[in-house]
Coordinates of C-alpha atoms in Angstrom, one line a residue:
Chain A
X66 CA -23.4 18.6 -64.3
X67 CA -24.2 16.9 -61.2
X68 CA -23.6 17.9 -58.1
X69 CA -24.2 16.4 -54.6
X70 CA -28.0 16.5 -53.0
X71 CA -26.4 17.1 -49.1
X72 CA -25.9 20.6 -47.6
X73 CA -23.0 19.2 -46.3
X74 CA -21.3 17.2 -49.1
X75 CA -21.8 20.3 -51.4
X76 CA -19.7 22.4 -48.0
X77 CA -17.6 19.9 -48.2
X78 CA -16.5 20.1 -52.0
X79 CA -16.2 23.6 -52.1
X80 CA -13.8 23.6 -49.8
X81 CA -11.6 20.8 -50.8
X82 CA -9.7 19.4 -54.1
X83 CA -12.0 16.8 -53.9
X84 CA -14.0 18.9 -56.2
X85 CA -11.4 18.3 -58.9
X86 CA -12.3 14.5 -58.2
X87 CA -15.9 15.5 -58.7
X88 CA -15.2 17.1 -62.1
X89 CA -13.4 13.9 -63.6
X90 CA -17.1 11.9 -63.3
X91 CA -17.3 10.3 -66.8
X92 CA -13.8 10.2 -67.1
X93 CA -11.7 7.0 -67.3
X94 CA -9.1 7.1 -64.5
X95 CA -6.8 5.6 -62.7
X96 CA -6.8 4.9 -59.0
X97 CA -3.8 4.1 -56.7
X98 CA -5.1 2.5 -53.8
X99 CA -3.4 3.1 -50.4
X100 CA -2.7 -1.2 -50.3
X101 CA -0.8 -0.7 -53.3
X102 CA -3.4 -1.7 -55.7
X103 CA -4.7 -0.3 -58.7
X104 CA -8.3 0.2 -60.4
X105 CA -8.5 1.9 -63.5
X106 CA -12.1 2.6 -64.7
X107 CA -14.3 5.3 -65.5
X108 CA -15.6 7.2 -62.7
X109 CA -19.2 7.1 -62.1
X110 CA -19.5 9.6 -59.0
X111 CA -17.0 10.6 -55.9
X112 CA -18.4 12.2 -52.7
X113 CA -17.0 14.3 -50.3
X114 CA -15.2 11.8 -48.7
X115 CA -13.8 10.6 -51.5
X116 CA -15.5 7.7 -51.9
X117 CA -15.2 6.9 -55.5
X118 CA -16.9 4.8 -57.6
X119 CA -15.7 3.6 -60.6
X120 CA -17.7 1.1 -63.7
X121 CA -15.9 -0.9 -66.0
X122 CA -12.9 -1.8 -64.0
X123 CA -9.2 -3.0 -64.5
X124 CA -8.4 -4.1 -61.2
X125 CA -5.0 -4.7 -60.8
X126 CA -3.5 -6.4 -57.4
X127 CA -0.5 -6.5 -55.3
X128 CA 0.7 -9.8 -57.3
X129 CA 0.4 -7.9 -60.5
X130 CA -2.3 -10.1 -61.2
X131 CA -5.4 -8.1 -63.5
X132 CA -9.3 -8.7 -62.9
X133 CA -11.9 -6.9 -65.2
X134 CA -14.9 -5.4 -62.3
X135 CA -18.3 -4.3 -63.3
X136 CA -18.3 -1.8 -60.7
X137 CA -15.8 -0.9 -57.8
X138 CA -16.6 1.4 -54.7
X139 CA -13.7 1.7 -53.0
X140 CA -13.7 4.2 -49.8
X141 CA -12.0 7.2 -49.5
X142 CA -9.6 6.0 -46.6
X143 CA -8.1 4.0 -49.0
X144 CA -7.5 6.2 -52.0
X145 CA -3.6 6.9 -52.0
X146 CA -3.9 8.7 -55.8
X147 CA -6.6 9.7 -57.9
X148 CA -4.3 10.3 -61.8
X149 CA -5.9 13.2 -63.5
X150 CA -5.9 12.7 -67.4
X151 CA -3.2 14.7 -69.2
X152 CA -6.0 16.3 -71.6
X153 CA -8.1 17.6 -68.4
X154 CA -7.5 21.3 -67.5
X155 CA -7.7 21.7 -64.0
X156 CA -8.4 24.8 -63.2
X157 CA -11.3 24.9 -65.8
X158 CA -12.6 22.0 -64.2
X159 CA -12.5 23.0 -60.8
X160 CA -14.4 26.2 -61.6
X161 CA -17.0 24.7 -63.6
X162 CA -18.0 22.6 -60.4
X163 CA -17.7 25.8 -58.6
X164 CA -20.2 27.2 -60.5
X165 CA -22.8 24.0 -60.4
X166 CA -22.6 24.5 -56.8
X167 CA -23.2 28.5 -57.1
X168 CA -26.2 27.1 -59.5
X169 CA -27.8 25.1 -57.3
X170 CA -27.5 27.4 -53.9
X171 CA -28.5 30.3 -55.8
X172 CA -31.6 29.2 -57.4
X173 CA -34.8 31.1 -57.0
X174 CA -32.6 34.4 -55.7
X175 CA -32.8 37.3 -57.5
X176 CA -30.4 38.2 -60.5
X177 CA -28.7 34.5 -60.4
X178 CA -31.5 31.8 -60.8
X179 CA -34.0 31.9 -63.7
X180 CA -37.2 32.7 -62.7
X181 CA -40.2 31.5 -64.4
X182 CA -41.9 34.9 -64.9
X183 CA -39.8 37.9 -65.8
X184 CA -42.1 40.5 -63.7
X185 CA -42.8 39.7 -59.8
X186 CA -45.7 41.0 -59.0
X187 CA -45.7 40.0 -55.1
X188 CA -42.6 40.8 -53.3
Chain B
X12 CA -13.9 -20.4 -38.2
X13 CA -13.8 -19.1 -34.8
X14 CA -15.5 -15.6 -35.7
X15 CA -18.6 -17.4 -36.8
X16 CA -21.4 -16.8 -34.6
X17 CA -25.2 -17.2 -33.7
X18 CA -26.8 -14.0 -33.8
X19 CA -30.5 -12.8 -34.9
X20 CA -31.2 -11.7 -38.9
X21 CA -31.2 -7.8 -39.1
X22 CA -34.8 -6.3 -39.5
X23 CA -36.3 -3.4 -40.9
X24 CA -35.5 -1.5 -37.9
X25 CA -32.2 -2.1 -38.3
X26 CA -32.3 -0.5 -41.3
X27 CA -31.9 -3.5 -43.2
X28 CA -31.7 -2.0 -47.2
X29 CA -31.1 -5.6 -49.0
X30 CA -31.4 -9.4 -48.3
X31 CA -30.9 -11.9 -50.6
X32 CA -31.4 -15.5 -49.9
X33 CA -29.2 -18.6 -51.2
X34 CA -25.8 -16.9 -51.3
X35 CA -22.8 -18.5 -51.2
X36 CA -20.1 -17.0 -48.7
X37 CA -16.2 -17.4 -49.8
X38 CA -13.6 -16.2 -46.9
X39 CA -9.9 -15.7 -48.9
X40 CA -11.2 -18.6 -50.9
X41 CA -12.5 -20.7 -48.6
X42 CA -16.6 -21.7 -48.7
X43 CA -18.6 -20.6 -45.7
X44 CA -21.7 -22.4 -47.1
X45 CA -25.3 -21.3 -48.5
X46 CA -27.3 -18.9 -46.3
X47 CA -29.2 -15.1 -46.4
X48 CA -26.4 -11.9 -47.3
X49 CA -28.2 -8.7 -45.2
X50 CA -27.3 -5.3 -45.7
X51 CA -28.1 -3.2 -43.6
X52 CA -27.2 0.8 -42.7
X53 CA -25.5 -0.6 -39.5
X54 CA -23.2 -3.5 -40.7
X55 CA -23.2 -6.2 -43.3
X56 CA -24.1 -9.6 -42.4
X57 CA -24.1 -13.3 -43.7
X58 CA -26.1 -16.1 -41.5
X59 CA -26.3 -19.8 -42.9
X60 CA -29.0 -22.1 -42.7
X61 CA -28.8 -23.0 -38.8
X62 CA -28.3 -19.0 -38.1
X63 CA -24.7 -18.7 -37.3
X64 CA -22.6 -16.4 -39.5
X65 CA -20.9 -13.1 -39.3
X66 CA -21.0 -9.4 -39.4
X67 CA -19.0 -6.5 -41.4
X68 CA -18.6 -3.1 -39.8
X69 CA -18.7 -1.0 -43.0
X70 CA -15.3 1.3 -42.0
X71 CA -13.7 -2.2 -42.0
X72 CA -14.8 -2.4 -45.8
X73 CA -12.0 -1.1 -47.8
X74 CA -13.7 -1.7 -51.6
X75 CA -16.6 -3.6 -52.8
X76 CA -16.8 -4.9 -56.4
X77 CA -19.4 -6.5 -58.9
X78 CA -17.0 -9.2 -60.4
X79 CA -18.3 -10.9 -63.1
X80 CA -15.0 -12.1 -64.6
X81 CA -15.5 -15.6 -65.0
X82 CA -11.7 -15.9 -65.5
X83 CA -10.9 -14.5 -61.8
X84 CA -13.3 -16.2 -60.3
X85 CA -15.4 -19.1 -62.0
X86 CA -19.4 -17.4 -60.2
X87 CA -20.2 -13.8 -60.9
X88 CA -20.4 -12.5 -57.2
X89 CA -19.8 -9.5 -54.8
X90 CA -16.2 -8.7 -54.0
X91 CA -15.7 -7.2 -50.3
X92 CA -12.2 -6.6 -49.2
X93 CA -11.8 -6.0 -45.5
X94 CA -9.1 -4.4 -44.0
X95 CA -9.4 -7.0 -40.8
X96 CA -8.2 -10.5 -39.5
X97 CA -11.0 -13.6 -39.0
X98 CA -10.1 -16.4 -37.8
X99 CA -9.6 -14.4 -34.7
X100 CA -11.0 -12.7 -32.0
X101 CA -12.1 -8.8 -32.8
X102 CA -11.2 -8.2 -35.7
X103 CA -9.6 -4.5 -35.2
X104 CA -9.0 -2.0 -38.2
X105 CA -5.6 -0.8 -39.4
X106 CA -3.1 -1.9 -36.4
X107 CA 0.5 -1.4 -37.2
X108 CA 1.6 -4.7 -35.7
X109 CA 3.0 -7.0 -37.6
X110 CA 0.9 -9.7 -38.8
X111 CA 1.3 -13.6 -38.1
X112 CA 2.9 -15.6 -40.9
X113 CA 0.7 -18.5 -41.8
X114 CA -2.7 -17.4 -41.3
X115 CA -3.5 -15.4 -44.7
X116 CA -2.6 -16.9 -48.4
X117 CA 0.7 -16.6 -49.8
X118 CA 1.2 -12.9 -48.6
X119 CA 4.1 -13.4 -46.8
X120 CA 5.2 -9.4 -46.9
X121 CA 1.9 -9.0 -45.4
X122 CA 2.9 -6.8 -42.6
X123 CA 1.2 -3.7 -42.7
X124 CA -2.0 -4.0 -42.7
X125 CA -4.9 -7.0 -42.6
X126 CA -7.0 -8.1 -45.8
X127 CA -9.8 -10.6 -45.8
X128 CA -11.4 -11.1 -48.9
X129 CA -14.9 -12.3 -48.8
X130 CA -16.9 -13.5 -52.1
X131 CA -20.8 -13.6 -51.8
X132 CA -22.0 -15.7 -54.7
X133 CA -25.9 -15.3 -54.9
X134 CA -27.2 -18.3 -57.1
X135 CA -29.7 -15.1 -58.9
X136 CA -26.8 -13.0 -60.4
X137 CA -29.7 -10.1 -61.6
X138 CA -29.3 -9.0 -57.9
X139 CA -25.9 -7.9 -58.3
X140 CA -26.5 -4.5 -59.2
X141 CA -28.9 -3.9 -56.4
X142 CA -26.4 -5.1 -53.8
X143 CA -23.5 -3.2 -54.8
X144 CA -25.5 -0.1 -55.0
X145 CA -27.4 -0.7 -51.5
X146 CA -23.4 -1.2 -50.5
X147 CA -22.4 1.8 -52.0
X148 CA -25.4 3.5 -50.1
X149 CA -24.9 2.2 -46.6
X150 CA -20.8 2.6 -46.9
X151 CA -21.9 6.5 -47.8
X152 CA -23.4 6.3 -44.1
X153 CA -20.0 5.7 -43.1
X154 CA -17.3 8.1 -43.4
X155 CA -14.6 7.6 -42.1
X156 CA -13.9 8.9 -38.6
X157 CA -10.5 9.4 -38.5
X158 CA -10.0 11.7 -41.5
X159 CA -8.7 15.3 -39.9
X160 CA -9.7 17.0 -42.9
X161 CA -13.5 17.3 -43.0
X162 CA -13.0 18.1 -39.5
X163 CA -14.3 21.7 -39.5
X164 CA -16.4 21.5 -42.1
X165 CA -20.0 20.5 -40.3
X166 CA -21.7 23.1 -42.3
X167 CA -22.7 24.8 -39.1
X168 CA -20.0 27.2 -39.0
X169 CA -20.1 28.3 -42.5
X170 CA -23.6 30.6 -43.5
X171 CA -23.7 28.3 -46.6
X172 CA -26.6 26.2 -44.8
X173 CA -29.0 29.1 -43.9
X174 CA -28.2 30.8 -47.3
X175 CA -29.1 27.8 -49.2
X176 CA -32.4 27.0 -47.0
X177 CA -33.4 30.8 -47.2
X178 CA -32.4 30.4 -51.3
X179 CA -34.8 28.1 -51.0
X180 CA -37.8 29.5 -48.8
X181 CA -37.5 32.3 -51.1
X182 CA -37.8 30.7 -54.1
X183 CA -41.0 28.7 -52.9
X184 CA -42.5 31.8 -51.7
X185 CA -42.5 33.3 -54.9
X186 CA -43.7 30.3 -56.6
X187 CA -46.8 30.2 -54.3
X188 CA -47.4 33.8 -55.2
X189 CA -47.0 33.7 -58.8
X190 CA -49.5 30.6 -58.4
X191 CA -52.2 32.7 -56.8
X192 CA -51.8 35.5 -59.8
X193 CA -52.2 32.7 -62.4
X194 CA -55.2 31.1 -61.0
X195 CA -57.9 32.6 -64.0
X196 CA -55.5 30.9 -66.4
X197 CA -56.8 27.7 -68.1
X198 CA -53.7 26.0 -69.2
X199 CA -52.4 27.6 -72.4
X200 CA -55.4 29.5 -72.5
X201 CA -55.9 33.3 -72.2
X202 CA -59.2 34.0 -70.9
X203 CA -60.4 37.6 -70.7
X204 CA -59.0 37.9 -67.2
X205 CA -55.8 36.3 -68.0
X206 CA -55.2 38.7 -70.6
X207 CA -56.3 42.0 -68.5
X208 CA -54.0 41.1 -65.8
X209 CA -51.2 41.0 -68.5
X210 CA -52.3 44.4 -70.2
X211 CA -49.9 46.3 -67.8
X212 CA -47.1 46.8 -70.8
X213 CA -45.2 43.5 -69.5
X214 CA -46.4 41.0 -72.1
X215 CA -44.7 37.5 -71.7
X216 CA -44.7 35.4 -74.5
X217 CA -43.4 31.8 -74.2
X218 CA -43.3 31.5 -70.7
X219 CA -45.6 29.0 -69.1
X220 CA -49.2 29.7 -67.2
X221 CA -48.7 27.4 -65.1
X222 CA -46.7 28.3 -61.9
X223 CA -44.1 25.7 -61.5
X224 CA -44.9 23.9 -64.5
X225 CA -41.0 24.0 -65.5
X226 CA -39.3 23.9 -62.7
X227 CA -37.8 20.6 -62.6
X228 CA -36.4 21.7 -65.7
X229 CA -34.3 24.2 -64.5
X230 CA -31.5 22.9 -61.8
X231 CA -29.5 19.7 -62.8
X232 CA -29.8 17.3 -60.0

């Protein structure tokens, strides 16, 4: 499970539902954009300011008129809705990048992160 | 086009991440001609042949696409939608003013906010990918100013920062130890020291003799 490489962006998650945005990565989705436009893809990674990316693209615009994209960016300012799919749990989801987060802070302390060597023999 | 200006190419410096040479520019479907696409951390530019183009402030950039639809558009290119006028003087972001009738396509309920579309058709479609992602990159540099949620969250006020870097000061401190203890070992091998220092009751098995030798293994990144 990925999770961001920034201090920041990882703050930023944790405290935001964006982190249910982060779980869908892999997922194909649909996203309402604020221009009233659509894309509907499959997500390939969304920050903590929801800037999503999405691959293999149904972009749909205002004249109802469909174009297939390779790959869409589209910047968080102009997400209106991101449609989670019917056979995603939430709750499970937003936990489960709770606890990539917890993985990655933790590692190396005591108790949480594997260490290498069972015994410490420096302190 | 009045917003087409004589400026100098972005350098290194200015944190220039991708150019790419004979590329077309298309403005709401209209050609700009052949010149250099430059994209840099600070803005997005396009000069032609005589050095007179334009620039993109990436918060103007609403989405950025890799079309290569050849039923949309007949060239495989980049897609940049901008939520700003050209054909005038600055272009400003989101004003709620209604727009002039006339001056985009056939949007006539056009009246909430601005979109240019601009097409930049490179004649070596392999660098697509590379300038969508350096896009992707440089837009990331960007976020948007304006959003009142990520207000308080600088990551100064919350102890997640220092607990993270001590995490990790800790971590590398006992990996330096632990590489100190495991010196005598050859790799794999346990020499007569190796084995005396283990003879303390705590035998390890599997694990490896090399400090560090796994630890890329461990987090996914």
């Amino acid at each position: 499970m990925e999770v961001s490489h920034s201090v920041k962006e990882r703050t930023i998650a944790e405290n935001s539902l964006v982190i249910l945005l982060q779980g869908l990565r892999g997922l194909v989705t649909t996203v309402d954009l604020r221009d009233e436009t659509v894309a509907r893809g499959r997500v390939d990674n969304v920050d903590a300011f929801m800037n999503i990316r999405l691959a293999e693209v149904t972009y749909t615009d205002r004249q109802g008129q469909q174009v297939q994209l390779d790959d869409l960016f589209v910047t968080g300012r102009n997400v209106r809705y991101v449609h989670i799919p019917d056979d995603v749990d939430i709750t499970t989801t937003i936990e489960q990048q709770l606890q990539a987060i917890h993985r990655v802070r933790n590692f190396g302390s005591e108790g949480k992160g594997r260490r290498e060597f069972p015994t410490r023999k420096y302190k | 086009m009045s917003f087409l200006k004589s400026f100098p190419p972005p350098s290194p410096e200015d944190g220039l991440r991708q150019q790419q040479p004979d590329t077309e520019a298309v403005l709401d479907g209209k050609g700009l001609g052949t010149g250099t696409l430059y994209i840099a951390e600070s803005r997005l530019s396009w000069l032609d042949g005589s050095g007179i183009g334009f620039s993109l402030d990436y918060p103007t950039i609403s989405l950025h696409a890799v079309s290569r639809d050849l039923n949309a558009y007949p060239q495989e290119h980049l897609y940049v939608m901008v939520n700003a006028r050209f054909g005038e003087e600055e272009p400003k972001e989101l004003k709620e003013t209604p727009v002039a009738e006339g001056e985009e396509d056939e949007d006539s309920d056009e009246d909430i906010e601005p979109i240019a579309e601009f097409r930049f058709v490179p004649s070596d479609k392999s660098a697509l990918e590379a300038l969508f992602a350096a896009m992707c990159e440089c837009q990331a540099l960007h976020p948007d100013p304006e959003d009142e949620d990520s207000d308080d969250y600088d990551g100064e006020e919350y102890d997640v920062e220092a607990h993270e870097g001590q995490a990790t000061l800790e971590r590398l401190e006992g990996m330096l130890a632990q590489s100190v203890s495991s010196q005598y070992n050859m790799a794999g091998v346990r020499t007569e020291d190796s084995i005396r220092d283990y003879e303390d009751g705590m035998e390890i098995d599997t694990t490896p003799t090399v400090a560090g030798q796994f630890e890329d293994a461990d987090v996914d990144h």
